[in-house]
Amino acid sequence: MSARTRILPALVALAAVAAVLPAGAQQPATVKLGIVSFLTGPAASPFGIPGRNGAEIVIEALNAGKAPPPFDKVGFGGSKVEAKYVDEAGSAANVVTEFRNLVQRDQVDAVVGYVSSGSCLAVTPVAEELKALTVFYDCGTPRIFEEKPRRYVFRVSPHATMDNVAAARYVLAKKKNITSYSGINQNYAWGQDSWRDFEGAMKVLAPKATADKVLFPKLFAGEYGAEISTLLTSKSQILHTSFYDGDLESFIFQEQARGLDKRMTIIMTTGETAIWRLKDKMPDGTIIGARGANGPLARDTEINRWFQKIYTDRYNTPPTYPAYQMAQSLLGLKLAYEKAAAAGGKPNADAVAAAFTGLEFTGPAGHVKMALGEGHQGITETAYGTYKFNKQTKMPEIVDIVRFPAECVNPPPGIDADKWIAGGMKGAKC
Amino acid sequence: MAARGHLVGALMFLIAAAVGPALPDWAVSLAAIAFANALVVLGLVVMWRAGLVSFGQALYYCIGAYAVALIARWTGFTDAVALVAIGGVGAGIVAALVGFLLARYREIFFAMLSLALSMILYGVLVKTESLGSTDGFSVATPTFFGLSLHGDKLILALYWLTLGIDAIAAAAVGYYFRSIAGALAAPIRDNEIRVEFLGVSVTGIVHGKVVIAGTLGGLGGALAALTIGHVDPAMAYWTTSGGFVFVTILAGAGSVAAAFVGSLLFEAARSIAVDVMPGLWQMLLGAVLLLTILFLPEGLGSLAARVGKRGEVKR
């Protein structure tokens, strides 16, 4: 008897695993999507939650058949879309485990999500192996499609190279005689990559200007007294930062107390995520990016007005760029699905992937062309603008918007983003 | 007693291995990661018995993982068994070196120093942009004695490899617990000076425990890297170490088996929590830990012991 009682814990553990087995076959009339983004942790409020909200509102509108054409078919090709939301927080092991759970346990038809580039890099080989259709919505690293061609992985949102190349172009178009520039970026992959691309682009576009203070404070440091002191001694005309959320807000409050933004213009590549919260706390004249023509930088089109309205009506705040990226990703997937479904029956992952490859469409954030990574990575135009708080309406405004065509700020197909910048950005059509 | 323990232990591993093919892939993959992490927990248990808590066990976990990933990346050598062995030995060597420093400290100083060492590795990896900084990089698909497997077969092979190494580690640690050095753990925790008066070097024994735990950490990291297929510096971050301590508290230091059962339960609980409450899953895990500390201060292992005792009384 005693031996059996000792095996008990093992059996309990196995039972716990077995208890969550799929209960039954899915209904044929629905398309199941796994939506993964940060629901908890520091990246939730600026990126994860707007992405999740964007998915919720777009899926609702699609299921009601209320989206403007060509997205007006109910759900995906007439089948209602059922979404399962999963948290991205945790280690790479957790992210991969939850991805497997979605594909193999919950039998989703596609996974849309991921904010962190680390998550995207970890999920990509698993998605390829499981032949699971996956659309990344926010992560920025160009490595995903540069390391290897992919078959089942797509990204409608452009990669992060565009953001920093366009930032350099905007700064040089708006500010004459830049002799020196500085940067403050978080000490992790996103901050390092952002600075590397910005500095590379500046070296190509303004070879005489030099980088002065290059600061990499710890991620989520929250206190920048020493960095601000250093920057105050610099003669740089501009300061580049890819800060977001808590770090961005702390930095803005601390630098304004010491008047850093009066000395140099700050360029925030992800600043748009913070404007609706900060309002008049964001210094006027700051250069704001939105990782594409998203939010207030998006063109005034019918589909953009539709998306702005349904999102603002529900969440009482205008959609920020992660919401746009999610909407673009879902609309792209919908078109690919419907194109594949036109052949009859429920399309499998291979058919949708084939239809998705090289797709072109126009969504709330403008025209997307799946041009890079053998038709798996989208490019769009992008825009930068200057922040101005409108004291009458008490609302943020972006003025002096400059648009950059997709081919101007993205590498041409077949060349790695790093090498393209280092080689002088050859082939850029501006 | 020892022989019966071996028999039960072996039986448990055989049952776990036998049910593998019947389980869906996602469950096998979850169990493989849990059983890889269990090795790190087992290492913590070894030190825990002597009253030592390491908040830096992720150091060895990360070294094991990166050793596997880098060797596969730079040399193209992908044999799973050899890679895991290299990961374990590599971490063991590092543990032997830092052990000269660590073995002289106790309590909070031991915990903080081990934490500091793991954070140094984290800092260095974050600064290494050629290895993808915090994004990390992917691990090549492993082979088994020249055999390249894919899909469900690969996962099953990794699961069995993990179980095999777990079984060897469990037997070895069980043997160590019964040896003089292992048996002196509780006396060291209670009164080091008396142990010294027995003519035994406490520093030497602690050093040995650091090496054992480090090797187990490296093996766990190597297996986890192969199963996940991706490594990143977060594997060395203090929250990763904290996670292992969490599981150790959950499992308790009572028995070798508790480390494995605890780790599997923790992974399953986390996965279920994420599934049922996507925005609040941390709260569920926190509640589990709190309840464990309140009602089972000796960990889940003590539950089995209690049931066992009750059975013996009845007999």
XYZ file of C-alpha atoms in Angstrom, chain A residues 15 25 33 90 93 96 110 139 173 241 254 265 270 300 351 353 360 401:
18
model
C -3.726 13.887 -14.019
C -13.868 18.691 -31.662
C -7.544 32.818 -33.240
C 7.126 35.237 -18.624
C 10.009 28.853 -22.044
C 6.860 28.826 -26.256
C -3.845 31.126 -36.427
C 7.769 43.139 -32.343
C 14.731 67.851 -42.966
C 15.270 58.080 -27.408
C 12.775 64.716 -14.656
C 14.991 68.752 -29.345
C 7.567 55.508 -29.755
C -7.505 60.780 -42.994
C -3.368 27.708 -48.400
C 0.102 31.202 -46.128
C -1.159 44.087 -50.763
C 3.973 65.959 -40.418
